[in-house]
Tab-separated table of C-alpha atoms in Angstrom:
chain	number	residue	atom	x	y	z
A	17	UNK	CA	-9.944	16.962	-2.123
A	18	UNK	CA	-10.469	14.458	0.708
A	19	UNK	CA	-14.416	14.238	0.621
A	20	UNK	CA	-16.396	11.435	-0.451
A	21	UNK	CA	-19.929	12.584	-1.307
A	22	UNK	CA	-22.844	10.032	-0.740
A	23	UNK	CA	-26.346	10.091	-1.890
A	24	UNK	CA	-29.132	9.750	-1.173
A	25	UNK	CA	-29.301	10.160	2.643
A	26	UNK	CA	-32.259	7.879	2.928
A	27	UNK	CA	-33.798	5.341	0.650
A	28	UNK	CA	-37.094	3.355	0.801
A	29	UNK	CA	-37.469	0.405	-1.575
A	30	UNK	CA	-40.007	-2.544	-1.857
A	31	UNK	CA	-39.047	-5.924	-1.365
A	32	UNK	CA	-37.463	-7.421	-4.416
A	33	UNK	CA	-36.729	-3.869	-5.962
A	34	UNK	CA	-33.178	-2.602	-6.666
A	35	UNK	CA	-31.558	-0.189	-4.316
A	36	UNK	CA	-28.714	2.039	-5.709
A	37	UNK	CA	-26.592	4.264	-3.605
A	38	UNK	CA	-24.015	6.713	-5.213
A	39	UNK	CA	-20.625	8.077	-4.112
A	40	UNK	CA	-18.186	10.572	-5.677
A	41	UNK	CA	-14.713	11.289	-4.593
A	42	UNK	CA	-12.118	13.793	-5.515
A	43	UNK	CA	-8.696	12.523	-4.759
A	44	UNK	CA	-7.358	10.410	-7.490
A	45	UNK	CA	-4.669	8.934	-5.163
A	46	UNK	CA	-7.529	6.669	-3.606
A	47	UNK	CA	-6.879	3.192	-4.682
A	48	UNK	CA	-9.611	1.131	-2.584
A	49	UNK	CA	-13.330	1.722	-2.590
A	50	UNK	CA	-15.274	-0.288	0.002
A	51	UNK	CA	-18.955	-0.391	1.060
A	52	UNK	CA	-19.714	-0.830	4.758
A	53	UNK	CA	-22.980	-2.083	6.302
A	54	UNK	CA	-24.114	-1.186	9.674
A	55	UNK	CA	-27.011	-2.453	11.529
A	56	UNK	CA	-28.396	-0.715	14.667
A	57	UNK	CA	-26.291	-1.317	17.549
A	58	UNK	CA	-23.463	-2.705	15.688
A	59	UNK	CA	-20.220	-1.682	14.182
A	60	UNK	CA	-20.015	-1.338	10.508
A	61	UNK	CA	-18.860	-4.306	8.622
A	62	UNK	CA	-17.102	-4.656	5.077
A	63	UNK	CA	-19.703	-5.640	2.474
A	64	UNK	CA	-18.021	-5.372	-0.699
A	65	UNK	CA	-14.953	-3.562	-2.115
A	66	UNK	CA	-13.412	-2.526	-5.417
A	67	UNK	CA	-10.014	-1.363	-6.848
A	68	UNK	CA	-9.977	1.182	-9.720
A	69	UNK	CA	-8.627	-1.324	-12.065
A	70	UNK	CA	-12.040	-2.865	-12.611
A	71	UNK	CA	-15.332	-1.336	-13.507
A	72	UNK	CA	-17.618	-3.722	-11.729
A	73	UNK	CA	-17.421	-6.113	-8.993
A	74	UNK	CA	-20.372	-8.454	-8.080
A	75	UNK	CA	-20.853	-10.662	-4.882
A	76	UNK	CA	-24.262	-12.237	-4.766
A	77	UNK	CA	-26.962	-9.569	-4.824
A	78	UNK	CA	-24.416	-6.675	-4.235
A	79	UNK	CA	-22.475	-5.014	-7.025
A	80	UNK	CA	-20.183	-2.269	-7.155
A	81	UNK	CA	-19.954	-0.233	-10.272
A	82	UNK	CA	-16.778	2.006	-10.723
A	83	UNK	CA	-16.172	4.873	-13.025
A	84	UNK	CA	-12.831	6.114	-12.804
A	85	UNK	CA	-13.054	9.062	-15.254
A	86	UNK	CA	-16.056	10.453	-13.493
A	87	UNK	CA	-14.558	9.573	-10.115
A	88	UNK	CA	-17.886	7.806	-8.903
A	89	UNK	CA	-18.967	4.620	-7.748
A	90	UNK	CA	-22.129	3.047	-6.653
A	91	UNK	CA	-23.446	0.118	-4.837
A	92	UNK	CA	-26.595	-1.877	-6.278
A	93	UNK	CA	-28.578	-4.151	-4.334
A	94	UNK	CA	-30.634	-6.397	-6.526
A	95	UNK	CA	-33.764	-8.074	-5.145
A	96	UNK	CA	-33.749	-6.093	-1.929
A	97	UNK	CA	-34.857	-7.715	1.261
A	98	UNK	CA	-36.018	-6.489	4.498
A	99	UNK	CA	-32.893	-7.925	5.942
A	100	UNK	CA	-30.889	-5.415	3.939
A	101	UNK	CA	-32.305	-2.673	5.872
A	102	UNK	CA	-29.450	-0.910	7.453
A	103	UNK	CA	-27.147	2.235	7.052
A	104	UNK	CA	-24.571	1.901	4.097
A	105	UNK	CA	-21.427	3.811	4.089
A	106	UNK	CA	-19.033	4.284	1.036
A	107	UNK	CA	-15.397	5.013	1.700
A	108	UNK	CA	-12.221	5.657	-0.118
A	109	UNK	CA	-8.707	4.680	1.023
A	110	UNK	CA	-5.246	5.310	-0.487
A	111	UNK	CA	-2.459	2.826	0.180
A	112	UNK	CA	0.141	4.233	2.417
A	113	UNK	CA	-2.343	6.711	4.097
A	114	UNK	CA	-3.644	6.467	7.441
A	115	UNK	CA	-7.145	6.758	7.365
A	116	UNK	CA	-10.346	6.085	5.483
A	117	UNK	CA	-12.639	8.964	4.066
A	118	UNK	CA	-16.224	7.735	4.625
A	119	UNK	CA	-19.312	9.223	2.915
A	120	UNK	CA	-22.109	10.323	5.115
A	121	UNK	CA	-24.070	7.296	4.936
A	122	UNK	CA	-27.533	6.179	3.536
A	123	UNK	CA	-30.198	4.799	5.584
A	124	UNK	CA	-31.935	1.913	3.536
A	125	UNK	CA	-35.364	0.569	4.499
A	126	UNK	CA	-36.786	-2.391	2.594
A	127	UNK	CA	-40.580	-2.687	2.945
A	128	UNK	CA	-41.765	-6.154	3.211
B	17	UNK	CA	-15.607	-12.300	12.496
B	18	UNK	CA	-13.297	-9.723	13.533
B	19	UNK	CA	-11.389	-9.994	16.609
B	20	UNK	CA	-11.633	-6.569	17.900
B	21	UNK	CA	-13.394	-5.920	21.371
B	22	UNK	CA	-14.831	-2.935	23.068
B	23	UNK	CA	-15.684	-2.599	26.553
B	24	UNK	CA	-18.149	-1.694	27.934
B	25	UNK	CA	-20.693	-1.965	25.373
B	26	UNK	CA	-23.233	0.430	27.391
B	27	UNK	CA	-22.168	3.178	30.106
B	28	UNK	CA	-24.345	5.629	31.886
B	29	UNK	CA	-22.446	7.989	34.057
B	30	UNK	CA	-22.877	11.438	35.700
B	31	UNK	CA	-21.436	14.715	34.704
B	32	UNK	CA	-17.776	15.057	35.754
B	33	UNK	CA	-16.745	11.429	35.847
B	34	UNK	CA	-13.740	10.068	34.365
B	35	UNK	CA	-14.186	7.090	32.023
B	36	UNK	CA	-12.186	5.066	29.997
B	37	UNK	CA	-13.315	2.840	26.828
B	38	UNK	CA	-11.300	0.017	26.107
B	39	UNK	CA	-10.529	-1.361	22.628
B	40	UNK	CA	-8.413	-4.524	22.023
B	41	UNK	CA	-7.525	-6.498	18.818
B	42	UNK	CA	-5.939	-9.845	18.438
B	43	UNK	CA	-5.199	-9.399	14.682
B	44	UNK	CA	-1.686	-7.719	15.361
B	45	UNK	CA	-2.832	-4.652	13.277
B	46	UNK	CA	-0.643	-1.639	13.515
B	47	UNK	CA	-3.362	0.908	12.702
B	48	UNK	CA	-6.096	1.729	15.155
B	49	UNK	CA	-8.922	4.308	15.057
B	50	UNK	CA	-11.673	5.883	17.165
B	51	UNK	CA	-14.714	7.018	15.692
B	52	UNK	CA	-17.618	8.962	17.238
B	53	UNK	CA	-21.147	8.238	15.724
B	54	UNK	CA	-24.486	9.422	16.551
B	55	UNK	CA	-27.096	6.570	15.928
B	56	UNK	CA	-27.223	5.891	12.200
B	57	UNK	CA	-25.234	8.998	11.450
B	58	UNK	CA	-21.735	9.977	9.922
B	59	UNK	CA	-18.613	8.498	11.276
B	60	UNK	CA	-16.215	11.006	12.685
B	61	UNK	CA	-12.689	10.164	13.201
B	62	UNK	CA	-11.542	11.429	16.647
B	63	UNK	CA	-8.144	9.637	17.135
B	64	UNK	CA	-5.870	7.316	15.327
B	65	UNK	CA	-2.582	5.458	15.723
B	66	UNK	CA	-0.009	4.238	13.390
B	67	UNK	CA	1.573	1.873	16.010
B	68	UNK	CA	3.100	1.837	19.453
B	69	UNK	CA	3.616	5.171	21.105
B	70	UNK	CA	2.105	6.897	17.981
B	71	UNK	CA	-1.169	8.770	18.478
B	72	UNK	CA	-2.842	11.512	16.426
B	73	UNK	CA	-6.061	13.762	16.604
B	74	UNK	CA	-8.578	13.061	14.034
B	75	UNK	CA	-10.876	15.330	11.850
B	76	UNK	CA	-13.317	15.854	14.672
B	77	UNK	CA	-12.226	17.798	17.885
B	78	UNK	CA	-12.588	15.732	20.832
B	79	UNK	CA	-11.943	16.392	24.422
B	80	UNK	CA	-10.863	12.704	24.982
B	81	UNK	CA	-7.324	11.230	24.991
B	82	UNK	CA	-5.800	7.941	23.737
B	83	UNK	CA	-2.707	5.924	24.459
B	84	UNK	CA	-1.056	3.163	22.481
B	85	UNK	CA	1.513	1.378	24.752
B	86	UNK	CA	0.802	-2.044	23.296
B	87	UNK	CA	-0.024	-3.135	19.783
B	88	UNK	CA	-3.402	-4.778	20.620
B	89	UNK	CA	-4.611	-2.015	23.186
B	90	UNK	CA	-5.961	1.502	22.252
B	91	UNK	CA	-8.043	2.819	25.049
B	92	UNK	CA	-9.801	6.200	25.067
B	93	UNK	CA	-10.280	8.330	28.023
B	94	UNK	CA	-12.454	11.372	29.073
B	95	UNK	CA	-11.107	12.984	32.103
B	96	UNK	CA	-14.356	14.879	32.969
B	97	UNK	CA	-17.434	13.606	31.065
B	98	UNK	CA	-20.294	15.902	29.925
B	99	UNK	CA	-23.602	15.267	28.552
B	100	UNK	CA	-22.186	16.604	25.158
B	101	UNK	CA	-19.904	13.447	25.131
B	102	UNK	CA	-23.030	11.187	24.808
B	103	UNK	CA	-22.476	9.278	21.904
B	104	UNK	CA	-21.437	5.898	20.500
B	105	UNK	CA	-17.675	5.299	20.105
B	106	UNK	CA	-16.203	2.890	17.655
B	107	UNK	CA	-12.829	1.446	17.509
B	108	UNK	CA	-11.512	0.072	14.411
B	109	UNK	CA	-8.155	-1.597	13.144
B	110	UNK	CA	-6.464	-2.522	9.967
B	111	UNK	CA	-2.892	-3.398	9.019
B	112	UNK	CA	-0.620	-1.539	6.461
B	113	UNK	CA	0.024	-4.680	4.363
B	114	UNK	CA	-3.394	-5.807	4.103
B	115	UNK	CA	-6.410	-4.987	1.558
B	116	UNK	CA	-7.352	-1.979	3.531
B	117	UNK	CA	-10.247	-3.694	5.052
B	118	UNK	CA	-11.114	-1.795	8.497
B	119	UNK	CA	-12.396	-4.131	11.105
B	120	UNK	CA	-14.887	-2.518	13.581
B	121	UNK	CA	-15.732	-3.381	17.190
B	122	UNK	CA	-19.354	-3.214	18.178
B	123	UNK	CA	-19.114	-0.008	19.888
B	124	UNK	CA	-19.494	1.677	23.312
B	125	UNK	CA	-22.686	3.709	23.759
B	126	UNK	CA	-21.914	6.294	26.310
B	127	UNK	CA	-24.595	8.538	28.024
B	128	UNK	CA	-23.732	11.165	30.396
B	129	UNK	CA	-26.231	12.477	32.651
């Protein structure tokens, strides 16, 4: 019940294309769903996050779509750029809990 | 930019040595974490702390130990390093009353020969 399943494991997209990464969770107690972006040699950094009371959140080229009934959420990167090449982690967090549950990560490569 | 610092960034040591990886944050966060990560791979929680004098083991078994004597400081120690300990170690923090955002340090890359 504590897992967050992330797919795909790796993704190659042409410059200007749309990158889509999916995550599914099991525990309905989670109430914060962030995406983290990690470049080689760096720690992960928060990219965008959503709470379950909304179905979509957009920040620039990055959008989270959230489906509460299906217990799924996804990250869409529009007009993907080579600078977006990184590893992306979805996560789930419940208020009052002590830890995040991270997905297994998706390595995104955007070809120039 | 997050105010969480890890030292050393890179460390190469021989088998059997004792090492301490330092982690400090200036944000007053009560919750702190250590993750182990092979390059570009999953994040494995190895230790966490709710606050001063509180430490717990994470999901991944680790031979390391941690302490939390001060809010801002959460060092990780390996008493006798082995090649299997070669990895990247990431420290992170957050605070209970916040949005839940986890702030990471830049990591300590450990190589044990």
